[in-house]
Coordinates of C-alpha atoms in Angstrom, one line a residue:
X1 CA 28.7 43.9 19.2
X2 CA 26.1 43.5 16.6
X3 CA 24.5 41.4 13.4
X4 CA 26.2 41.7 10.5
X5 CA 24.2 38.6 8.9
X6 CA 20.8 38.7 11.4
X7 CA 18.0 35.4 11.2
X8 CA 16.0 34.3 8.6
X9 CA 12.6 33.2 8.6
X10 CA 12.8 29.7 7.5
X11 CA 10.1 26.9 5.7
X12 CA 10.4 23.4 5.6
X13 CA 8.7 20.4 4.3
X14 CA 7.4 18.3 7.1
X15 CA 10.0 15.7 7.9
X16 CA 13.2 17.9 6.7
X17 CA 15.5 19.5 8.3
X18 CA 15.4 23.8 9.0
X19 CA 19.0 25.8 9.8
X20 CA 19.1 28.9 11.4
X21 CA 22.0 31.3 11.1
X22 CA 23.3 34.2 11.7
X23 CA 27.4 35.8 11.9
X24 CA 27.9 38.7 14.6
X25 CA 30.9 41.1 14.7
X26 CA 33.3 39.3 17.1
X27 CA 34.1 36.1 17.8
X28 CA 31.6 34.6 20.6
X29 CA 32.0 30.8 21.6
X30 CA 28.7 30.6 23.6
X31 CA 25.1 31.8 22.4
X32 CA 21.9 31.5 23.6
X33 CA 18.6 30.0 21.6
X34 CA 15.2 30.3 22.6
X35 CA 12.2 29.2 20.7
X36 CA 9.9 31.7 21.9
X37 CA 10.3 31.8 26.2
X38 CA 12.0 28.7 26.1
X39 CA 15.8 27.9 25.9
X40 CA 17.1 25.9 23.4
X41 CA 20.4 23.6 24.3
X42 CA 22.0 20.6 22.1
X43 CA 20.1 16.9 22.3
X44 CA 18.1 14.5 19.1
X45 CA 15.7 17.4 17.9
X46 CA 18.6 20.3 17.9
X47 CA 22.3 20.9 16.9
X48 CA 24.0 23.8 18.0
X49 CA 27.0 24.9 15.6
X50 CA 29.3 28.1 17.0
X51 CA 32.2 29.1 14.7
X52 CA 33.4 31.9 15.5
X53 CA 31.2 34.8 14.1
X54 CA 28.9 32.2 12.7
X55 CA 26.7 30.6 14.7
X56 CA 23.9 28.5 13.1
X57 CA 21.0 26.3 15.3
X58 CA 19.5 22.5 12.9
X59 CA 16.2 21.3 13.7
X60 CA 16.0 17.3 13.0
X61 CA 13.0 16.4 11.9
X62 CA 10.8 19.0 11.3
X63 CA 7.4 18.5 12.8
X64 CA 3.8 21.1 12.6
X65 CA 4.7 20.9 16.6
X66 CA 8.0 22.4 15.5
X67 CA 6.8 26.0 14.2
X68 CA 7.2 29.2 16.2
X69 CA 10.1 32.1 16.2
X70 CA 13.2 31.2 17.4
X71 CA 15.6 33.7 18.9
X72 CA 19.7 33.9 19.2
X73 CA 20.8 36.1 22.5
X74 CA 24.1 37.5 22.6
X75 CA 25.3 40.2 25.3
X76 CA 21.8 41.5 25.2
X77 CA 21.6 41.4 21.3
X78 CA 18.8 39.6 19.8
X79 CA 17.6 38.3 16.3
X80 CA 14.8 36.3 15.3
X81 CA 12.9 34.6 12.8
X82 CA 10.1 32.1 12.3
X83 CA 9.6 28.8 11.6
X84 CA 6.9 27.2 9.3
X85 CA 6.6 23.6 8.1
X86 CA 4.2 22.3 5.0
X87 CA 2.6 19.7 4.3
X88 CA -0.8 18.1 4.3
X89 CA -2.1 19.0 7.8
X90 CA -5.2 15.8 7.4
X91 CA -8.0 16.6 10.8
X92 CA -11.4 15.1 11.1
X93 CA -14.0 17.7 10.7
X94 CA -17.2 15.9 11.2
X95 CA -16.2 13.0 13.7
X96 CA -17.7 9.2 13.4
X97 CA -20.7 9.4 16.5
X98 CA -22.4 6.4 18.3
X99 CA -25.5 5.0 16.9
X100 CA -27.9 2.7 18.2
X101 CA -30.4 0.7 15.9
X102 CA -32.2 -2.2 16.2
X103 CA -31.9 -5.4 15.2
X104 CA -32.3 -6.6 11.9
X105 CA -31.7 -2.5 10.3
X106 CA -28.8 -0.9 9.1
X107 CA -26.1 1.3 10.5
X108 CA -24.8 4.0 9.4
X109 CA -21.4 6.3 9.7
X110 CA -20.3 9.5 8.0
X111 CA -17.3 11.5 8.7
X112 CA -15.9 14.3 7.0
X113 CA -12.1 15.1 6.5
X114 CA -10.3 18.3 5.9
X115 CA -9.6 16.6 2.0
X116 CA -10.6 14.7 -1.1
X117 CA -8.8 11.8 -2.2
X118 CA -7.9 10.5 1.1
X119 CA -8.1 6.8 1.2
X120 CA -9.8 5.4 5.2
X121 CA -9.7 2.6 6.1
X122 CA -12.6 1.4 7.6
X123 CA -12.6 -1.6 11.3
X124 CA -14.7 -3.2 13.5
X125 CA -13.0 -3.6 16.8
X126 CA -10.3 -3.4 15.3
X127 CA -10.3 -6.1 12.8
X128 CA -10.1 -4.5 9.2
X129 CA -13.7 -3.9 7.2
X130 CA -14.0 -5.1 3.6
X131 CA -17.1 -4.4 1.4
X132 CA -20.4 -7.3 1.1
X133 CA -23.6 -7.3 1.2
X134 CA -23.8 -6.4 4.3
X135 CA -20.5 -3.8 4.5
X136 CA -21.2 -1.3 2.0
X137 CA -19.0 1.6 1.8
X138 CA -19.4 5.2 0.0
X139 CA -17.0 8.1 -0.8
X140 CA -19.0 11.8 -1.6
X141 CA -15.9 14.2 -1.7
X142 CA -14.5 14.8 1.4
X143 CA -17.6 12.7 3.2
X144 CA -16.4 9.2 4.0
X145 CA -20.2 6.7 4.7
X146 CA -19.6 2.6 5.8
X147 CA -23.1 1.2 6.1
X148 CA -23.9 -2.2 8.0
X149 CA -27.1 -3.5 6.7
X150 CA -28.8 -6.3 9.2
X151 CA -27.3 -5.8 12.7
X152 CA -27.9 -8.2 14.4
X153 CA -26.5 -8.4 18.9
X154 CA -23.1 -10.0 17.4
X155 CA -22.4 -6.5 15.6
X156 CA -22.4 -4.2 19.5
X157 CA -18.5 -3.4 18.0
X158 CA -15.9 -0.2 18.1
X159 CA -16.4 1.3 15.2
X160 CA -13.0 2.9 14.0
X161 CA -11.7 4.7 10.9
X162 CA -8.4 5.7 9.6
X163 CA -6.7 8.0 7.4
X164 CA -2.5 8.6 7.5
X165 CA -1.5 8.2 11.3
X166 CA -5.2 9.8 12.3
X167 CA -8.5 7.8 13.4
X168 CA -11.8 8.1 14.8
X169 CA -14.0 6.3 16.8
X170 CA -17.4 6.2 17.1
X171 CA -19.9 3.0 19.2
X172 CA -22.3 0.5 17.7
X173 CA -25.1 -0.3 20.2
X174 CA -27.5 -2.9 18.7
X175 CA -31.0 -3.0 20.7
X176 CA -32.7 -6.2 20.9
X177 CA -36.2 -6.9 18.9
X178 CA -38.4 -9.0 18.2
X179 CA -37.3 -12.8 16.9
X180 CA -36.6 -12.2 12.8
X181 CA -35.4 -14.5 10.1
X182 CA -32.3 -13.6 9.8
X183 CA -31.9 -16.1 6.7
X184 CA -34.7 -16.3 4.1
X185 CA -36.5 -18.7 2.4
X186 CA -35.7 -18.8 -1.2
X187 CA -37.6 -19.6 -4.3
X188 CA -37.0 -23.1 -6.3
X189 CA -37.7 -25.6 -9.2
X190 CA -37.1 -29.7 -7.9
X191 CA -38.2 -32.6 -10.6
X192 CA -40.3 -34.8 -9.7
X193 CA -39.3 -37.3 -7.7
X194 CA -36.4 -34.8 -6.1
X195 CA -35.9 -34.4 -2.6
X196 CA -36.7 -30.6 -1.4
X197 CA -34.8 -29.2 1.2
X198 CA -36.4 -25.7 2.2
X199 CA -34.1 -24.1 4.8
X200 CA -34.0 -20.7 6.4
X201 CA -33.0 -19.3 10.1
X202 CA -34.5 -17.0 12.9
X203 CA -32.6 -14.7 15.0
X204 CA -33.5 -16.0 18.1
X205 CA -34.2 -19.5 19.3
X206 CA -38.3 -19.9 19.2
X207 CA -40.7 -22.0 18.1
X208 CA -42.4 -21.5 14.4
X209 CA -45.1 -23.1 11.9
X210 CA -44.7 -24.5 8.4
X211 CA -47.2 -23.3 5.7
X212 CA -47.7 -24.6 2.6
X213 CA -51.2 -22.7 0.5
X214 CA -52.1 -22.0 3.5
X215 CA -52.6 -25.0 5.4
X216 CA -50.3 -25.9 8.1
X217 CA -47.7 -29.1 7.1
X218 CA -47.6 -31.8 9.6
X219 CA -44.9 -34.3 10.1
X220 CA -45.4 -37.6 7.8
X221 CA -43.0 -40.7 7.1
X222 CA -42.3 -37.6 3.5
X223 CA -42.3 -34.8 5.7
X224 CA -39.4 -33.7 8.3
X225 CA -39.8 -30.7 10.1
X226 CA -36.6 -30.2 11.6
X227 CA -35.0 -27.6 14.1
X228 CA -31.0 -26.9 15.0
X229 CA -30.5 -24.5 17.4
X230 CA -31.7 -21.1 16.1
X231 CA -32.2 -23.0 11.6
X232 CA -35.7 -24.4 10.6
X233 CA -35.5 -26.8 8.0
X234 CA -38.3 -28.6 6.0
X235 CA -37.7 -31.5 4.3
X236 CA -39.7 -33.1 1.1
X237 CA -39.1 -36.7 0.4
X238 CA -39.9 -37.5 -3.2
X239 CA -41.6 -34.2 -5.0
X240 CA -44.9 -34.9 -6.4
X241 CA -47.0 -32.6 -8.1
X242 CA -49.3 -31.9 -5.7
X243 CA -46.0 -30.7 -3.5
X244 CA -45.5 -27.1 -5.5
X245 CA -47.1 -23.9 -4.5
X246 CA -46.5 -21.9 -1.6
X247 CA -44.1 -22.6 1.5
X248 CA -44.5 -20.2 4.8
X249 CA -42.3 -20.4 7.9
X250 CA -44.7 -18.7 11.0
X251 CA -42.5 -17.9 14.1
X252 CA -45.6 -15.0 15.1
X253 CA -43.3 -12.0 15.3
X254 CA -41.9 -12.2 11.3
X255 CA -42.6 -15.0 8.8
X256 CA -40.7 -16.1 5.6
X257 CA -42.3 -17.7 1.9
X258 CA -41.0 -19.1 -1.0
X259 CA -42.8 -20.6 -3.9
X260 CA -41.9 -24.4 -4.9
X261 CA -42.3 -25.3 -8.5
X262 CA -42.3 -28.9 -9.9
X263 CA -40.8 -29.8 -13.4
X264 CA -41.0 -32.7 -15.5
X265 CA -38.6 -30.7 -18.6
X266 CA -35.0 -31.0 -19.2
X267 CA -33.7 -27.9 -18.0
X268 CA -30.0 -28.4 -19.9
X269 CA -26.8 -25.9 -19.1
X270 CA -26.3 -23.7 -22.3
X271 CA -23.7 -21.4 -19.9
X272 CA -21.5 -24.2 -18.1
X273 CA -19.5 -22.2 -14.7
X274 CA -16.0 -22.2 -15.4
X275 CA -13.5 -22.5 -12.2
X276 CA -11.2 -18.9 -10.5
X277 CA -8.0 -19.3 -8.9
X278 CA -7.5 -16.2 -7.1
X279 CA -5.6 -15.1 -3.6
X280 CA -6.7 -15.1 0.0
X281 CA -9.3 -12.5 0.6
X282 CA -10.5 -11.8 -3.1
X283 CA -13.4 -12.5 -4.5
X284 CA -14.7 -15.3 -6.5
X285 CA -17.5 -15.1 -9.2
X286 CA -19.6 -18.3 -10.8
X287 CA -21.7 -17.3 -13.5
X288 CA -24.6 -21.0 -15.0
X289 CA -27.1 -20.3 -17.9
X290 CA -29.6 -22.0 -18.0
X291 CA -32.0 -22.8 -21.0
X292 CA -35.0 -21.6 -19.0
X293 CA -36.1 -18.3 -17.0
X294 CA -37.7 -19.3 -14.4
X295 CA -36.0 -22.2 -12.7
X296 CA -34.1 -21.5 -9.8
X297 CA -31.1 -23.3 -8.0
X298 CA -28.8 -24.2 -5.2
X299 CA -25.6 -23.4 -5.1
X300 CA -23.4 -25.7 -3.1
X301 CA -19.4 -25.6 -1.6
X302 CA -17.9 -28.7 -0.5
X303 CA -21.5 -30.3 -0.8
X304 CA -23.0 -28.1 1.9
X305 CA -25.9 -25.8 0.7
X306 CA -25.2 -22.1 0.5
X307 CA -27.3 -19.8 1.3
X308 CA -27.1 -15.8 1.4
X309 CA -25.1 -14.2 4.0
X310 CA -22.1 -11.8 4.4
X311 CA -19.7 -13.6 2.1
X312 CA -22.1 -15.0 0.2
X313 CA -24.5 -13.4 -2.4
X314 CA -27.0 -15.4 -4.7
X315 CA -28.1 -13.6 -7.7
X316 CA -31.0 -14.6 -10.3
X317 CA -31.5 -13.0 -13.6
X318 CA -33.8 -15.1 -15.7
X319 CA -31.5 -17.9 -17.3
X320 CA -28.4 -16.7 -15.8
X321 CA -27.4 -17.5 -12.4
X322 CA -24.3 -15.9 -10.0
X323 CA -22.7 -16.6 -7.7
X324 CA -20.8 -13.7 -5.7
X325 CA -17.8 -15.6 -2.6
X326 CA -16.5 -12.7 -1.1
X327 CA -12.8 -12.8 0.7
X328 CA -12.7 -16.4 0.5
X329 CA -10.2 -18.0 2.5
X330 CA -7.5 -20.7 1.8
X331 CA -9.9 -23.4 3.0
X332 CA -12.7 -22.8 1.2
X333 CA -10.8 -24.7 -2.0
X334 CA -13.0 -27.4 -3.3
X335 CA -15.8 -27.9 -5.8
X336 CA -18.9 -25.5 -6.2
X337 CA -22.1 -27.3 -7.8
X338 CA -25.9 -25.7 -9.0
X339 CA -28.2 -27.2 -9.6
X340 CA -32.1 -25.9 -11.1
X341 CA -34.4 -28.5 -11.9
X342 CA -32.4 -31.1 -13.2
X343 CA -29.8 -29.0 -14.6
X344 CA -26.7 -29.9 -12.9
X345 CA -22.8 -27.7 -12.9
X346 CA -19.9 -27.5 -10.8
X347 CA -16.3 -26.6 -11.2
X348 CA -13.5 -25.7 -8.9
X349 CA -12.9 -22.6 -6.2
X350 CA -9.0 -22.7 -6.0
X351 CA -7.6 -19.8 -3.2
X352 CA -4.3 -19.4 -3.0
X353 CA -2.2 -18.0 -0.1
X354 CA -1.1 -14.0 -0.9
X355 CA 2.5 -14.2 -2.1
X356 CA 5.5 -12.6 0.5
X357 CA 5.4 -8.5 -0.4
X358 CA 6.9 -5.8 1.5
X359 CA 4.7 -3.0 2.5
X360 CA 7.7 -1.1 4.3
X361 CA 11.2 -2.3 2.9
X362 CA 14.2 -1.4 4.6
X363 CA 16.0 1.4 4.5
X364 CA 19.7 2.3 5.2
X365 CA 20.9 3.2 8.5
X366 CA 22.6 6.1 9.5
X367 CA 23.9 6.0 13.2
X368 CA 27.0 7.3 15.5
X369 CA 29.7 4.5 16.7
X370 CA 27.7 3.1 19.8
X371 CA 24.5 4.0 19.1
X372 CA 21.9 1.3 18.1
X373 CA 20.7 0.2 14.8
X374 CA 17.2 -0.2 13.9
X375 CA 16.6 -1.9 10.7
X376 CA 13.0 -2.5 10.6
X377 CA 10.0 -3.2 8.0
X378 CA 6.7 -4.7 7.5
X379 CA 5.1 -7.4 4.9
X380 CA 1.7 -8.0 4.1
X381 CA 1.8 -11.5 5.6
X382 CA 3.7 -13.3 8.5
X383 CA 5.6 -15.9 6.8
X384 CA 6.0 -19.4 7.1
X385 CA 9.9 -18.5 7.5
X386 CA 12.5 -15.3 7.6
X387 CA 15.4 -15.2 8.0
X388 CA 18.4 -12.4 8.7
X389 CA 21.6 -12.0 6.6
X390 CA 24.8 -9.9 7.3
X391 CA 26.1 -10.1 3.8
X392 CA 26.4 -14.0 3.5
X393 CA 26.2 -14.6 7.3
X394 CA 22.9 -15.4 8.4
X395 CA 22.4 -14.1 12.0
X396 CA 20.5 -15.5 15.3
X397 CA 19.9 -14.1 18.7
X398 CA 23.1 -13.0 20.6
X399 CA 24.7 -10.2 22.7
X400 CA 25.2 -8.2 19.3
X401 CA 22.3 -8.7 17.2
X402 CA 18.3 -9.1 18.2
X403 CA 16.1 -10.8 16.3
X404 CA 12.4 -8.7 17.4
X405 CA 9.3 -9.9 15.6
X406 CA 5.8 -8.3 16.2
X407 CA 3.4 -9.5 13.6
X408 CA 3.3 -8.4 10.2
X409 CA 6.7 -6.1 11.3
X410 CA 10.1 -7.2 11.5
X411 CA 13.0 -5.1 13.4
X412 CA 17.0 -6.4 14.0
X413 CA 18.9 -4.0 16.3
X414 CA 22.4 -4.2 15.8
X415 CA 23.9 -3.3 19.7
X416 CA 26.6 -1.1 20.4
X417 CA 27.1 -0.4 16.7
X418 CA 30.9 -0.1 15.1
X419 CA 32.6 -0.1 12.1
X420 CA 33.5 -3.6 12.1
X421 CA 29.6 -3.3 11.4
X422 CA 29.3 -1.7 8.4
X423 CA 27.5 -4.2 5.8
X424 CA 24.4 -4.4 3.9
X425 CA 21.7 -6.0 6.1
X426 CA 18.8 -9.2 4.4
X427 CA 16.0 -10.0 5.1
X428 CA 14.7 -12.6 3.8
X429 CA 10.8 -14.0 3.5
X430 CA 10.1 -16.9 1.4
X431 CA 11.2 -16.2 -1.8
X432 CA 11.2 -12.5 -1.8
X433 CA 14.2 -10.3 -0.5
X434 CA 14.8 -6.5 0.6
X435 CA 18.3 -4.6 1.8
X436 CA 19.5 -1.9 3.8
X437 CA 22.9 -0.5 3.8
X438 CA 23.9 0.3 7.8
X439 CA 26.9 3.1 7.7
X440 CA 28.3 4.8 11.1
X441 CA 29.0 7.9 10.8
X442 CA 31.6 9.3 12.9
X443 CA 30.8 8.5 16.8
X444 CA 29.3 11.1 19.1
X445 CA 31.4 12.5 21.4
X446 CA 29.9 14.1 24.4
X447 CA 32.3 15.8 27.8
X448 CA 30.9 13.3 30.0
X449 CA 32.8 15.3 32.7
X450 CA 33.6 18.8 31.6
X451 CA 36.4 21.0 33.2
X452 CA 35.7 23.3 36.2
X453 CA 36.6 26.4 37.8
X454 CA 39.6 26.2 39.4
X455 CA 41.3 28.8 42.2
X456 CA 45.1 28.5 44.0
X457 CA 47.2 30.6 45.4
X458 CA 50.0 31.6 44.5
X459 CA 53.2 29.4 43.3
X460 CA 50.9 26.1 44.1
X461 CA 49.7 24.1 41.3
X462 CA 46.3 24.2 38.9
X463 CA 44.6 21.2 38.0
X464 CA 41.5 21.4 35.1
X465 CA 40.7 17.5 35.0
X466 CA 38.1 16.6 31.9
X467 CA 35.9 12.9 31.3
X468 CA 35.1 12.4 27.4
X469 CA 33.0 9.7 26.3
X470 CA 35.3 8.3 23.9
X471 CA 39.2 6.9 24.0
X472 CA 41.6 7.9 22.0
X473 CA 40.3 11.6 20.8
X474 CA 42.7 14.4 20.9
X475 CA 42.6 17.4 22.7
X476 CA 43.8 20.7 22.4
X477 CA 44.0 23.5 25.9
X478 CA 43.6 26.9 25.5
X479 CA 44.1 30.1 27.5
X480 CA 42.7 32.8 26.7
X481 CA 42.4 31.6 23.1
X482 CA 45.7 30.7 23.0
X483 CA 46.7 27.4 22.6
X484 CA 49.0 25.6 25.2
X485 CA 51.8 23.6 24.8
X486 CA 53.6 21.4 27.3
X487 CA 56.5 23.4 28.9
X488 CA 58.9 23.0 32.4
X489 CA 55.2 25.0 34.0
X490 CA 52.7 23.5 31.9
X491 CA 52.0 19.7 31.8
X492 CA 48.9 17.6 29.4
X493 CA 48.8 14.3 29.9
X494 CA 45.9 11.5 28.5
X495 CA 45.0 8.3 30.4
X496 CA 41.9 6.7 28.9
X497 CA 38.7 8.8 28.7
X498 CA 40.4 11.6 30.9
X499 CA 42.6 14.7 30.1
X500 CA 43.8 16.6 32.8
X501 CA 46.3 20.3 32.3
X502 CA 48.3 21.1 35.3
X503 CA 50.0 24.5 36.0
X504 CA 52.8 24.8 38.3
X505 CA 53.7 27.1 40.5
X506 CA 51.2 29.7 39.3
X507 CA 50.8 33.5 39.4
X508 CA 48.3 36.6 40.0
X509 CA 49.1 37.0 36.1
X510 CA 48.2 33.3 35.5
X511 CA 44.6 34.5 36.5
X512 CA 42.7 33.5 32.9
X513 CA 40.2 31.6 30.9
X514 CA 40.7 27.8 30.1
X515 CA 39.8 26.3 27.3
X516 CA 39.7 22.8 26.0
X517 CA 38.2 21.5 22.8
X518 CA 38.2 17.6 21.2
X519 CA 36.3 17.2 17.5
X520 CA 34.4 20.6 17.7
X521 CA 33.7 19.9 21.2
X522 CA 34.2 22.5 23.9
X523 CA 34.5 23.4 27.3
X524 CA 35.8 26.3 29.2
X525 CA 36.2 27.0 32.9
X526 CA 38.2 30.0 35.2
X527 CA 41.4 29.8 37.0
X528 CA 41.6 32.2 39.4
X529 CA 45.2 32.9 41.5
X530 CA 44.7 34.7 44.5
X531 CA 47.6 36.7 47.3

């Protein structure tokens, strides 16, 4: 016995199927396959096909870890070939490292990945990070950088970077520092008789002192000094020319200052802002151009004064005043107003809900009869309502169907799939749909109880019995590879899944190899007759 066609090396793309084939000089019903030194058996990963002199090993859904040498052994003869899997072997060549910084400083996380042009998603305690005034990301070839500016004690967290299923993590530790101003005073230009509010915020609740042109300010009928948690507020009622100048808020370990101008001029809006309509999570930009380039303004959202923060950026460039709102949310829908001296302007911000879209739509599903079929999809957000259909029939949870929702992932499970379940299945969310077909490929036949060797004396009855996994399956019996038919001495019967072969009044000459075949599956045993 020898190999007429030996195994050959195989190279396949990742996730695809690989096949090793060979041919030998004589028919052999059973061979042994090995991966390295480990024996390979038929299962969900491997299919072993024996067809007389031809033998095949099929490796399903190949992964990188499936690479290696595969061997077929027949009667002491061997043939070996190598499996190679092609694909992007992505890895972090320089992972993230833990960072420790003081309050108010910038935390910088760097990583390097094995390939260029690979998108990185950054997370803070599993919440996705978005660019803002204090969250910056940079890409330089294979190097990716995340910067968190003006960190606070609340920023202590785990940072994670994720790329195509792999991730690296590191911890951010923020050390407590002395009290400092996290929201500083802003220059402001007011018109005489206006009410002026100077507002700042500390990193911790400590006493402060207010100064105007180096003189300490005391509360009076016209001047109000307030403290609200960590916020410090100075209110000047009906400002006059004498109130202009520099204002300082001092907490001993830090100070913030701003200039207040009192104008009698008639400031005009040369270019007004326009309303903005966008989707949830997007960035809104408002611009106003005044007639003068030395006027400081104030922005409000629904009547509340806006200050720079992680999601709010305020820019003054001469006469142009810009407000940028990052990561807008639906509750922010309302009026945006701007005032600089006596010039006022307003427009509407409308934040709309994102339309439903399918990140992962449904695909056709192929299963064997009686297996479980799973239709899976992922949406970009949780829909207000959704439904599953089989054809035009709406589905609900019952003994046949299980509907599962896990956040944005939705799954329909079809239990014990049968040919009557073949159909187009549709998921409907609001006004969007995605569909996939269920195809039954046949039954996955197995020998629940294979035949066993039988030893009997002459003139006794020898009985062989098997149990299959399915009813109504035709089987064929063989004695030394010769097909058996019912006769006076040979009895063949079946009862549902159980099939029986009996030999009556056996003789020593009946000693043979008995084989049963059902849908290309076989089982063998020896009949031994003793005197």
